[in-house]
């Protein structure tokens, strides 16, 4: 471990030791929500690299790539000469984060924020981390106001459709969102009931269990629909075809970071999902 840290420190010296500037000018952002917040604060020009979950706004496509948020590589990040790695709470692996800090890079991990209060805390955290504390507070207030309007839309519906969120597939079985997940949180905010809320986290769910859960609506990321063969393929699978969702072809597909990112666009996500769950 000591040798690895020494080697990384040498890389940092070779490319220029990262400055501990109070107002960072060369930011590496890991986490689509973090990247969206930085851009919403008007500091996108200070972002030099992003991870693969960062796909909004479109300008991020021109930034350097550092790979997946949970598989960061310390040496590659240091070679970009950043003065700040600003990342989501679950960025990793922990070894890479430790190596970056040991090499002298300022690393800030944002608090988890898949709730109303969590999003506001995350926005304020990012603002403070990049020297835009007042702007962060202003953005949080704006989001809070928009969120109240979005929640009013959701609460305007008297029904509470049972929703099942499919993240992907594992060993042929749908990987479904249980309680404590971002999908569970956004379904609740939109006025739906998670039909798979009886277990924590994401787990494969059997055909029998899905049929018994009887979801009214199948919810997925647009990327998942494409990866699993399209909506017709999904709805004709036996586990969905025999549910109210399958029989009535009721489904919602939304862009992943909008649906689950819990960034500045969360009011839009709640409003859109609340409407789409009732048929648009």
PDB file of C-alpha atoms in Angstrom:
ATOM      1  CA  UNK A   1       0.000   0.000   0.000  1.00  0.00           C
ATOM      2  CA  UNK A   2       2.812   2.397   0.930  1.00  0.00           C
ATOM      3  CA  UNK A   3       4.535   1.710  -2.373  1.00  0.00           C
ATOM      4  CA  UNK A   4       1.332   2.392  -4.293  1.00  0.00           C
ATOM      5  CA  UNK A   5       0.795   5.684  -2.501  1.00  0.00           C
ATOM      6  CA  UNK A   6       4.412   6.679  -3.132  1.00  0.00           C
ATOM      7  CA  UNK A   7       4.031   5.884  -6.840  1.00  0.00           C
ATOM      8  CA  UNK A   8       0.838   7.936  -7.044  1.00  0.00           C
ATOM      9  CA  UNK A   9       2.496  10.811  -5.222  1.00  0.00           C
ATOM     10  CA  UNK A  10       5.265  10.644  -7.826  1.00  0.00           C
ATOM     11  CA  UNK A  11       2.626  10.828 -10.553  1.00  0.00           C
ATOM     12  CA  UNK A  12       1.163  13.876  -8.876  1.00  0.00           C
ATOM     13  CA  UNK A  13       4.578  15.537  -8.782  1.00  0.00           C
ATOM     14  CA  UNK A  14       5.274  14.581 -12.384  1.00  0.00           C
ATOM     15  CA  UNK A  15       2.110  16.150 -13.687  1.00  0.00           C
ATOM     16  CA  UNK A  16       2.090  18.983 -11.226  1.00  0.00           C
ATOM     17  CA  UNK A  17       1.075  18.627  -7.599  1.00  0.00           C
ATOM     18  CA  UNK A  18      -2.660  19.221  -7.110  1.00  0.00           C
ATOM     19  CA  UNK A  19      -3.268  22.585  -5.591  1.00  0.00           C
ATOM     20  CA  UNK A  20      -5.386  22.856  -2.489  1.00  0.00           C
ATOM     21  CA  UNK A  21      -7.137  25.909  -3.851  1.00  0.00           C
ATOM     22  CA  UNK A  22     -10.131  27.174  -1.894  1.00  0.00           C
ATOM     23  CA  UNK A  23     -11.880  27.885  -5.186  1.00  0.00           C
ATOM     24  CA  UNK A  24     -11.092  24.874  -7.333  1.00  0.00           C
ATOM     25  CA  UNK A  25     -10.631  25.525 -11.021  1.00  0.00           C
ATOM     26  CA  UNK A  26      -9.959  21.994 -12.276  1.00  0.00           C
ATOM     27  CA  UNK A  27     -12.750  19.764 -11.012  1.00  0.00           C
ATOM     28  CA  UNK A  28     -13.198  16.064 -11.665  1.00  0.00           C
ATOM     29  CA  UNK A  29     -16.841  15.150 -11.079  1.00  0.00           C
ATOM     30  CA  UNK A  30     -17.927  11.583 -10.284  1.00  0.00           C
ATOM     31  CA  UNK A  31     -21.694  11.134 -10.144  1.00  0.00           C
ATOM     32  CA  UNK A  32     -24.298  12.283 -12.609  1.00  0.00           C
ATOM     33  CA  UNK A  33     -26.176  14.217  -9.923  1.00  0.00           C
ATOM     34  CA  UNK A  34     -22.992  15.985  -8.800  1.00  0.00           C
ATOM     35  CA  UNK A  35     -22.157  16.967 -12.368  1.00  0.00           C
ATOM     36  CA  UNK A  36     -25.664  18.324 -12.948  1.00  0.00           C
ATOM     37  CA  UNK A  37     -25.457  20.421  -9.794  1.00  0.00           C
ATOM     38  CA  UNK A  38     -22.085  21.890 -10.783  1.00  0.00           C
ATOM     39  CA  UNK A  39     -23.482  22.890 -14.158  1.00  0.00           C
ATOM     40  CA  UNK A  40     -26.668  24.258 -12.600  1.00  0.00           C
ATOM     41  CA  UNK A  41     -24.450  26.468 -10.455  1.00  0.00           C
ATOM     42  CA  UNK A  42     -22.810  27.840 -13.598  1.00  0.00           C
ATOM     43  CA  UNK A  43     -19.432  26.224 -12.965  1.00  0.00           C
ATOM     44  CA  UNK A  44     -19.419  23.720 -15.806  1.00  0.00           C
ATOM     45  CA  UNK A  45     -16.409  25.398 -17.378  1.00  0.00           C
ATOM     46  CA  UNK A  46     -14.360  24.324 -14.361  1.00  0.00           C
ATOM     47  CA  UNK A  47     -15.148  20.638 -14.878  1.00  0.00           C
ATOM     48  CA  UNK A  48     -12.289  18.879 -16.652  1.00  0.00           C
ATOM     49  CA  UNK A  49     -13.497  15.273 -16.418  1.00  0.00           C
ATOM     50  CA  UNK A  50     -16.597  13.257 -15.508  1.00  0.00           C
ATOM     51  CA  UNK A  51     -17.592   9.662 -14.866  1.00  0.00           C
ATOM     52  CA  UNK A  52     -19.803   7.513 -17.093  1.00  0.00           C
ATOM     53  CA  UNK A  53     -22.998   8.275 -15.138  1.00  0.00           C
ATOM     54  CA  UNK A  54     -22.659  11.961 -16.034  1.00  0.00           C
ATOM     55  CA  UNK A  55     -24.730  12.480 -19.189  1.00  0.00           C
ATOM     56  CA  UNK A  56     -26.502  15.773 -18.528  1.00  0.00           C
ATOM     57  CA  UNK A  57     -26.266  18.496 -19.734  1.00  0.00           C
ATOM     58  CA  UNK A  58     -25.090  17.604 -23.228  1.00  0.00           C
ATOM     59  CA  UNK A  59     -21.874  19.622 -22.813  1.00  0.00           C
ATOM     60  CA  UNK A  60     -20.408  16.938 -20.538  1.00  0.00           C
ATOM     61  CA  UNK A  61     -19.906  14.690 -23.556  1.00  0.00           C
ATOM     62  CA  UNK A  62     -16.849  16.755 -24.471  1.00  0.00           C
ATOM     63  CA  UNK A  63     -15.147  16.212 -21.100  1.00  0.00           C
ATOM     64  CA  UNK A  64     -12.452  13.679 -20.302  1.00  0.00           C
ATOM     65  CA  UNK A  65     -13.765  10.345 -19.007  1.00  0.00           C
ATOM     66  CA  UNK A  66     -12.659   8.696 -15.756  1.00  0.00           C
ATOM     67  CA  UNK A  67     -14.799   5.560 -16.011  1.00  0.00           C
ATOM     68  CA  UNK A  68     -17.534   4.226 -13.765  1.00  0.00           C
ATOM     69  CA  UNK A  69     -18.077   5.977 -10.436  1.00  0.00           C
ATOM     70  CA  UNK A  70     -17.429   2.846  -8.361  1.00  0.00           C
ATOM     71  CA  UNK A  71     -14.352   1.785 -10.307  1.00  0.00           C
ATOM     72  CA  UNK A  72     -12.243   4.929 -10.168  1.00  0.00           C
ATOM     73  CA  UNK A  73      -8.513   4.673 -10.893  1.00  0.00           C
ATOM     74  CA  UNK A  74      -6.307   7.020  -8.865  1.00  0.00           C
ATOM     75  CA  UNK A  75      -3.445   7.282 -11.321  1.00  0.00           C
ATOM     76  CA  UNK A  76      -5.674   8.236 -14.247  1.00  0.00           C
ATOM     77  CA  UNK A  77      -7.408  10.959 -12.240  1.00  0.00           C
ATOM     78  CA  UNK A  78      -4.124  12.421 -10.962  1.00  0.00           C
ATOM     79  CA  UNK A  79      -2.763  12.577 -14.503  1.00  0.00           C
ATOM     80  CA  UNK A  80      -5.484  15.134 -15.280  1.00  0.00           C
ATOM     81  CA  UNK A  81      -3.986  17.512 -12.676  1.00  0.00           C
ATOM     82  CA  UNK A  82      -7.266  18.277 -10.899  1.00  0.00           C
ATOM     83  CA  UNK A  83      -7.474  20.382  -7.761  1.00  0.00           C
ATOM     84  CA  UNK A  84     -10.688  18.698  -6.602  1.00  0.00           C
ATOM     85  CA  UNK A  85     -12.438  15.366  -6.970  1.00  0.00           C
ATOM     86  CA  UNK A  86     -16.074  16.033  -6.162  1.00  0.00           C
ATOM     87  CA  UNK A  87     -17.987  12.776  -6.012  1.00  0.00           C
ATOM     88  CA  UNK A  88     -21.189  11.091  -4.908  1.00  0.00           C
ATOM     89  CA  UNK A  89     -21.276   9.364  -1.524  1.00  0.00           C
ATOM     90  CA  UNK A  90     -20.784   5.913  -3.026  1.00  0.00           C
ATOM     91  CA  UNK A  91     -17.783   6.713  -5.237  1.00  0.00           C
ATOM     92  CA  UNK A  92     -15.029   4.175  -5.003  1.00  0.00           C
ATOM     93  CA  UNK A  93     -13.460   1.796  -4.558  1.00  0.00           C
ATOM     94  CA  UNK A  94     -12.384   3.050  -1.110  1.00  0.00           C
ATOM     95  CA  UNK A  95      -8.779   2.159  -1.890  1.00  0.00           C
ATOM     96  CA  UNK A  96      -8.719   4.542  -4.857  1.00  0.00           C
ATOM     97  CA  UNK A  97     -10.271   7.348  -2.798  1.00  0.00           C
ATOM     98  CA  UNK A  98      -7.686   6.780  -0.074  1.00  0.00           C
ATOM     99  CA  UNK A  99      -4.863   6.816  -2.623  1.00  0.00           C
ATOM    100  CA  UNK A 100      -6.063  10.107  -4.102  1.00  0.00           C
ATOM    101  CA  UNK A 101      -6.167  11.741  -0.696  1.00  0.00           C
ATOM    102  CA  UNK A 102      -2.764  10.330   0.206  1.00  0.00           C
ATOM    103  CA  UNK A 103      -1.382  11.832  -3.010  1.00  0.00           C
ATOM    104  CA  UNK A 104      -2.535  15.281  -1.873  1.00  0.00           C
ATOM    105  CA  UNK A 105      -5.693  15.675  -3.931  1.00  0.00           C
ATOM    106  CA  UNK A 106      -8.646  17.318  -2.244  1.00  0.00           C
ATOM    107  CA  UNK A 107     -11.502  14.788  -2.308  1.00  0.00           C
ATOM    108  CA  UNK A 108     -15.044  15.694  -1.299  1.00  0.00           C
ATOM    109  CA  UNK A 109     -17.787  13.054  -1.097  1.00  0.00           C
ATOM    110  CA  UNK A 110     -21.278  14.506  -1.108  1.00  0.00           C
ATOM    111  CA  UNK A 111     -23.933  13.270   1.336  1.00  0.00           C
ATOM    112  CA  UNK A 112     -26.430  10.696   0.116  1.00  0.00           C
ATOM    113  CA  UNK A 113     -29.438  12.540  -1.204  1.00  0.00           C
ATOM    114  CA  UNK A 114     -32.369  10.492  -2.471  1.00  0.00           C
ATOM    115  CA  UNK A 115     -34.949  12.414  -0.481  1.00  0.00           C
ATOM    116  CA  UNK A 116     -36.261  15.957  -0.596  1.00  0.00           C
ATOM    117  CA  UNK A 117     -34.044  17.123   2.266  1.00  0.00           C
ATOM    118  CA  UNK A 118     -31.172  15.053   0.923  1.00  0.00           C
ATOM    119  CA  UNK A 119     -31.222  16.765  -2.456  1.00  0.00           C
ATOM    120  CA  UNK A 120     -31.183  20.207  -0.863  1.00  0.00           C
ATOM    121  CA  UNK A 121     -28.302  19.243   1.439  1.00  0.00           C
ATOM    122  CA  UNK A 122     -26.390  17.830  -1.511  1.00  0.00           C
ATOM    123  CA  UNK A 123     -26.832  21.003  -3.554  1.00  0.00           C
ATOM    124  CA  UNK A 124     -25.624  23.183  -0.685  1.00  0.00           C
ATOM    125  CA  UNK A 125     -22.669  20.838  -0.127  1.00  0.00           C
ATOM    126  CA  UNK A 126     -21.573  21.073  -3.752  1.00  0.00           C
ATOM    127  CA  UNK A 127     -21.945  24.854  -3.758  1.00  0.00           C
ATOM    128  CA  UNK A 128     -19.741  25.174  -0.702  1.00  0.00           C
ATOM    129  CA  UNK A 129     -17.160  22.704  -2.058  1.00  0.00           C
ATOM    130  CA  UNK A 130     -16.598  24.723  -5.226  1.00  0.00           C
ATOM    131  CA  UNK A 131     -16.669  28.159  -3.606  1.00  0.00           C
ATOM    132  CA  UNK A 132     -20.241  29.034  -4.605  1.00  0.00           C
ATOM    133  CA  UNK A 133     -21.958  28.726  -1.253  1.00  0.00           C
ATOM    134  CA  UNK A 134     -24.464  31.531  -1.814  1.00  0.00           C
ATOM    135  CA  UNK A 135     -25.316  30.208  -5.263  1.00  0.00           C
ATOM    136  CA  UNK A 136     -25.769  26.738  -3.783  1.00  0.00           C
ATOM    137  CA  UNK A 137     -28.229  28.036  -1.215  1.00  0.00           C
ATOM    138  CA  UNK A 138     -30.129  29.930  -3.904  1.00  0.00           C
ATOM    139  CA  UNK A 139     -30.311  26.851  -6.114  1.00  0.00           C
ATOM    140  CA  UNK A 140     -31.529  24.748  -3.187  1.00  0.00           C
ATOM    141  CA  UNK A 141     -34.300  27.247  -2.503  1.00  0.00           C
ATOM    142  CA  UNK A 142     -35.303  27.181  -6.174  1.00  0.00           C
ATOM    143  CA  UNK A 143     -35.434  23.385  -6.215  1.00  0.00           C
ATOM    144  CA  UNK A 144     -37.427  23.335  -2.980  1.00  0.00           C
ATOM    145  CA  UNK A 145     -40.005  25.692  -4.470  1.00  0.00           C
ATOM    146  CA  UNK A 146     -40.262  23.645  -7.673  1.00  0.00           C
ATOM    147  CA  UNK A 147     -40.471  20.455  -5.642  1.00  0.00           C
ATOM    148  CA  UNK A 148     -43.448  21.723  -3.665  1.00  0.00           C
ATOM    149  CA  UNK A 149     -45.241  22.376  -6.947  1.00  0.00           C
ATOM    150  CA  UNK A 150     -44.342  18.909  -8.246  1.00  0.00           C
ATOM    151  CA  UNK A 151     -45.535  17.241  -5.050  1.00  0.00           C
ATOM    152  CA  UNK A 152     -48.796  19.150  -5.332  1.00  0.00           C
ATOM    153  CA  UNK A 153     -49.284  17.576  -8.760  1.00  0.00           C
ATOM    154  CA  UNK A 154     -48.635  14.111  -7.321  1.00  0.00           C
ATOM    155  CA  UNK A 155     -50.931  14.657  -4.358  1.00  0.00           C
ATOM    156  CA  UNK A 156     -53.665  15.846  -6.712  1.00  0.00           C
ATOM    157  CA  UNK A 157     -54.227  12.251  -7.779  1.00  0.00           C
ATOM    158  CA  UNK A 158     -56.423  10.148  -5.533  1.00  0.00           C
ATOM    159  CA  UNK A 159     -55.146   6.801  -6.780  1.00  0.00           C
ATOM    160  CA  UNK A 160     -51.894   5.099  -5.803  1.00  0.00           C
ATOM    161  CA  UNK A 161     -50.888   2.710  -8.571  1.00  0.00           C
ATOM    162  CA  UNK A 162     -48.751  -0.255  -7.631  1.00  0.00           C
ATOM    163  CA  UNK A 163     -45.432   0.123  -9.429  1.00  0.00           C
ATOM    164  CA  UNK A 164     -42.600  -2.314  -9.988  1.00  0.00           C
ATOM    165  CA  UNK A 165     -39.215  -0.944 -11.049  1.00  0.00           C
ATOM    166  CA  UNK A 166     -36.897  -3.208 -13.033  1.00  0.00           C
ATOM    167  CA  UNK A 167     -33.256  -2.143 -12.976  1.00  0.00           C
ATOM    168  CA  UNK A 168     -31.837  -4.924 -15.135  1.00  0.00           C
ATOM    169  CA  UNK A 169     -31.723  -8.692 -15.325  1.00  0.00           C
ATOM    170  CA  UNK A 170     -29.700 -11.208 -13.305  1.00  0.00           C
ATOM    171  CA  UNK A 171     -29.532 -14.898 -14.182  1.00  0.00           C
ATOM    172  CA  UNK A 172     -32.643 -14.498 -16.298  1.00  0.00           C
ATOM    173  CA  UNK A 173     -34.720 -12.911 -13.525  1.00  0.00           C
ATOM    174  CA  UNK A 174     -35.711  -9.225 -13.374  1.00  0.00           C
ATOM    175  CA  UNK A 175     -33.608  -7.260 -10.856  1.00  0.00           C
ATOM    176  CA  UNK A 176     -36.269  -5.305  -8.975  1.00  0.00           C
ATOM    177  CA  UNK A 177     -36.085  -2.312  -6.635  1.00  0.00           C
ATOM    178  CA  UNK A 178     -37.154  -2.931  -3.054  1.00  0.00           C
ATOM    179  CA  UNK A 179     -37.337  -0.514  -0.139  1.00  0.00           C
ATOM    180  CA  UNK A 180     -34.565   1.982   0.606  1.00  0.00           C
ATOM    181  CA  UNK A 181     -33.650   2.434  -3.059  1.00  0.00           C
ATOM    182  CA  UNK A 182     -33.735   5.558  -5.212  1.00  0.00           C
ATOM    183  CA  UNK A 183     -36.475   3.941  -7.288  1.00  0.00           C
ATOM    184  CA  UNK A 184     -38.556   3.314  -4.170  1.00  0.00           C
ATOM    185  CA  UNK A 185     -38.111   6.965  -3.164  1.00  0.00           C
ATOM    186  CA  UNK A 186     -39.119   8.456  -6.506  1.00  0.00           C
ATOM    187  CA  UNK A 187     -42.156   6.134  -6.775  1.00  0.00           C
ATOM    188  CA  UNK A 188     -43.309   7.305  -3.354  1.00  0.00           C
ATOM    189  CA  UNK A 189     -42.783  10.987  -4.178  1.00  0.00           C
ATOM    190  CA  UNK A 190     -44.848  10.529  -7.348  1.00  0.00           C
ATOM    191  CA  UNK A 191     -47.723   9.077  -5.342  1.00  0.00           C
ATOM    192  CA  UNK A 192     -47.263   5.435  -6.271  1.00  0.00           C
ATOM    193  CA  UNK A 193     -46.807   2.326  -4.135  1.00  0.00           C
ATOM    194  CA  UNK A 194     -43.766   0.134  -4.632  1.00  0.00           C
ATOM    195  CA  UNK A 195     -45.204  -3.301  -5.376  1.00  0.00           C
ATOM    196  CA  UNK A 196     -41.855  -4.828  -4.385  1.00  0.00           C
ATOM    197  CA  UNK A 197     -41.340  -2.875  -1.184  1.00  0.00           C
ATOM    198  CA  UNK A 198     -41.209  -5.966   1.011  1.00  0.00           C
ATOM    199  CA  UNK A 199     -37.450  -6.369   0.810  1.00  0.00           C
ATOM    200  CA  UNK A 200     -34.515  -3.940   0.956  1.00  0.00           C
ATOM    201  CA  UNK A 201     -32.269  -3.042  -1.973  1.00  0.00           C
ATOM    202  CA  UNK A 202     -32.256  -4.536  -5.451  1.00  0.00           C
ATOM    203  CA  UNK A 203     -32.947  -8.262  -5.756  1.00  0.00           C
ATOM    204  CA  UNK A 204     -33.875 -10.740  -8.509  1.00  0.00           C
ATOM    205  CA  UNK A 205     -37.580 -11.497  -8.308  1.00  0.00           C
ATOM    206  CA  UNK A 206     -39.175 -14.760  -9.427  1.00  0.00           C
ATOM    207  CA  UNK A 207     -42.056 -15.026 -11.867  1.00  0.00           C
ATOM    208  CA  UNK A 208     -44.378 -16.182  -9.098  1.00  0.00           C
ATOM    209  CA  UNK A 209     -43.433 -13.298  -6.799  1.00  0.00           C
ATOM    210  CA  UNK A 210     -43.946 -10.670  -9.512  1.00  0.00           C
ATOM    211  CA  UNK A 211     -47.320 -12.087 -10.491  1.00  0.00           C
ATOM    212  CA  UNK A 212     -48.327 -12.143  -6.830  1.00  0.00           C
ATOM    213  CA  UNK A 213     -47.151  -8.532  -6.408  1.00  0.00           C
ATOM    214  CA  UNK A 214     -49.664  -7.582  -9.137  1.00  0.00           C
ATOM    215  CA  UNK A 215     -48.127  -4.264 -10.284  1.00  0.00           C
ATOM    216  CA  UNK A 216     -50.344  -1.850 -12.173  1.00  0.00           C
ATOM    217  CA  UNK A 217     -47.374  -0.217 -13.897  1.00  0.00           C
ATOM    218  CA  UNK A 218     -43.954  -1.453 -15.026  1.00  0.00           C
ATOM    219  CA  UNK A 219     -41.308   1.256 -14.526  1.00  0.00           C
ATOM    220  CA  UNK A 220     -37.877   1.167 -16.140  1.00  0.00           C
ATOM    221  CA  UNK A 221     -35.062   3.364 -17.342  1.00  0.00           C
ATOM    222  CA  UNK A 222     -35.126   3.929 -21.096  1.00  0.00           C
ATOM    223  CA  UNK A 223     -31.675   2.381 -21.270  1.00  0.00           C
ATOM    224  CA  UNK A 224     -32.978  -0.792 -19.606  1.00  0.00           C
ATOM    225  CA  UNK A 225     -35.875  -1.152 -22.027  1.00  0.00           C
ATOM    226  CA  UNK A 226     -33.463  -1.000 -24.928  1.00  0.00           C
ATOM    227  CA  UNK A 227     -31.002  -3.399 -23.309  1.00  0.00           C
ATOM    228  CA  UNK A 228     -33.687  -5.998 -22.533  1.00  0.00           C
ATOM    229  CA  UNK A 229     -35.124  -6.094 -26.033  1.00  0.00           C
ATOM    230  CA  UNK A 230     -37.800  -3.402 -26.113  1.00  0.00           C
ATOM    231  CA  UNK A 231     -41.098  -2.855 -24.352  1.00  0.00           C
ATOM    232  CA  UNK A 232     -43.028  -5.498 -26.309  1.00  0.00           C
ATOM    233  CA  UNK A 233     -40.502  -8.114 -25.275  1.00  0.00           C
ATOM    234  CA  UNK A 234     -40.720  -7.011 -21.657  1.00  0.00           C
ATOM    235  CA  UNK A 235     -44.517  -6.962 -21.456  1.00  0.00           C
ATOM    236  CA  UNK A 236     -44.862 -10.395 -23.034  1.00  0.00           C
ATOM    237  CA  UNK A 237     -42.557 -12.059 -20.515  1.00  0.00           C
ATOM    238  CA  UNK A 238     -44.735 -14.403 -18.405  1.00  0.00           C
ATOM    239  CA  UNK A 239     -43.940 -12.617 -15.135  1.00  0.00           C
ATOM    240  CA  UNK A 240     -45.306  -9.345 -16.509  1.00  0.00           C
ATOM    241  CA  UNK A 241     -47.906 -10.562 -19.023  1.00  0.00           C
ATOM    242  CA  UNK A 242     -49.981 -12.039 -16.179  1.00  0.00           C
ATOM    243  CA  UNK A 243     -49.999  -8.841 -14.106  1.00  0.00           C
ATOM    244  CA  UNK A 244     -52.348  -5.847 -14.474  1.00  0.00           C
ATOM    245  CA  UNK A 245     -49.375  -3.936 -15.954  1.00  0.00           C
ATOM    246  CA  UNK A 246     -48.871  -6.524 -18.684  1.00  0.00           C
ATOM    247  CA  UNK A 247     -52.553  -7.099 -19.419  1.00  0.00           C
ATOM    248  CA  UNK A 248     -53.193  -3.351 -19.781  1.00  0.00           C
ATOM    249  CA  UNK A 249     -49.781  -2.484 -21.355  1.00  0.00           C
ATOM    250  CA  UNK A 250     -49.127   0.073 -18.658  1.00  0.00           C
ATOM    251  CA  UNK A 251     -45.479   1.023 -18.437  1.00  0.00           C
ATOM    252  CA  UNK A 252     -43.287   4.090 -17.979  1.00  0.00           C
ATOM    253  CA  UNK A 253     -39.767   4.426 -19.353  1.00  0.00           C
ATOM    254  CA  UNK A 254     -37.692   7.462 -18.368  1.00  0.00           C
ATOM    255  CA  UNK A 255     -34.076   8.491 -18.871  1.00  0.00           C
ATOM    256  CA  UNK A 256     -32.088   7.000 -16.009  1.00  0.00           C
ATOM    257  CA  UNK A 257     -30.415  10.067 -14.498  1.00  0.00           C
ATOM    258  CA  UNK A 258     -33.638  12.064 -14.680  1.00  0.00           C
ATOM    259  CA  UNK A 259     -35.585   9.292 -12.962  1.00  0.00           C
ATOM    260  CA  UNK A 260     -33.082   8.231 -10.295  1.00  0.00           C
ATOM    261  CA  UNK A 261     -30.427  10.952 -10.200  1.00  0.00           C
ATOM    262  CA  UNK A 262     -31.973  13.104  -7.451  1.00  0.00           C
ATOM    263  CA  UNK A 263     -30.183  16.144  -8.787  1.00  0.00           C
ATOM    264  CA  UNK A 264     -31.527  19.558  -9.820  1.00  0.00           C
ATOM    265  CA  UNK A 265     -34.083  17.902 -12.104  1.00  0.00           C
ATOM    266  CA  UNK A 266     -35.846  15.947  -9.341  1.00  0.00           C
ATOM    267  CA  UNK A 267     -38.964  18.191  -9.443  1.00  0.00           C
ATOM    268  CA  UNK A 268     -39.238  17.448 -13.172  1.00  0.00           C
ATOM    269  CA  UNK A 269     -38.828  13.732 -12.454  1.00  0.00           C
ATOM    270  CA  UNK A 270     -41.566  13.723  -9.799  1.00  0.00           C
ATOM    271  CA  UNK A 271     -43.997  15.723 -11.925  1.00  0.00           C
ATOM    272  CA  UNK A 272     -43.373  13.604 -15.037  1.00  0.00           C
ATOM    273  CA  UNK A 273     -43.589  10.291 -13.228  1.00  0.00           C
ATOM    274  CA  UNK A 274     -46.721  11.282 -11.312  1.00  0.00           C
ATOM    275  CA  UNK A 275     -48.420  12.116 -14.612  1.00  0.00           C
ATOM    276  CA  UNK A 276     -47.112   9.120 -16.533  1.00  0.00           C
ATOM    277  CA  UNK A 277     -48.158   6.653 -13.833  1.00  0.00           C
ATOM    278  CA  UNK A 278     -51.747   7.752 -14.505  1.00  0.00           C
ATOM    279  CA  UNK A 279     -51.445   7.359 -18.249  1.00  0.00           C
ATOM    280  CA  UNK A 280     -49.905  10.718 -19.202  1.00  0.00           C
TER     281      UNK A 280
END
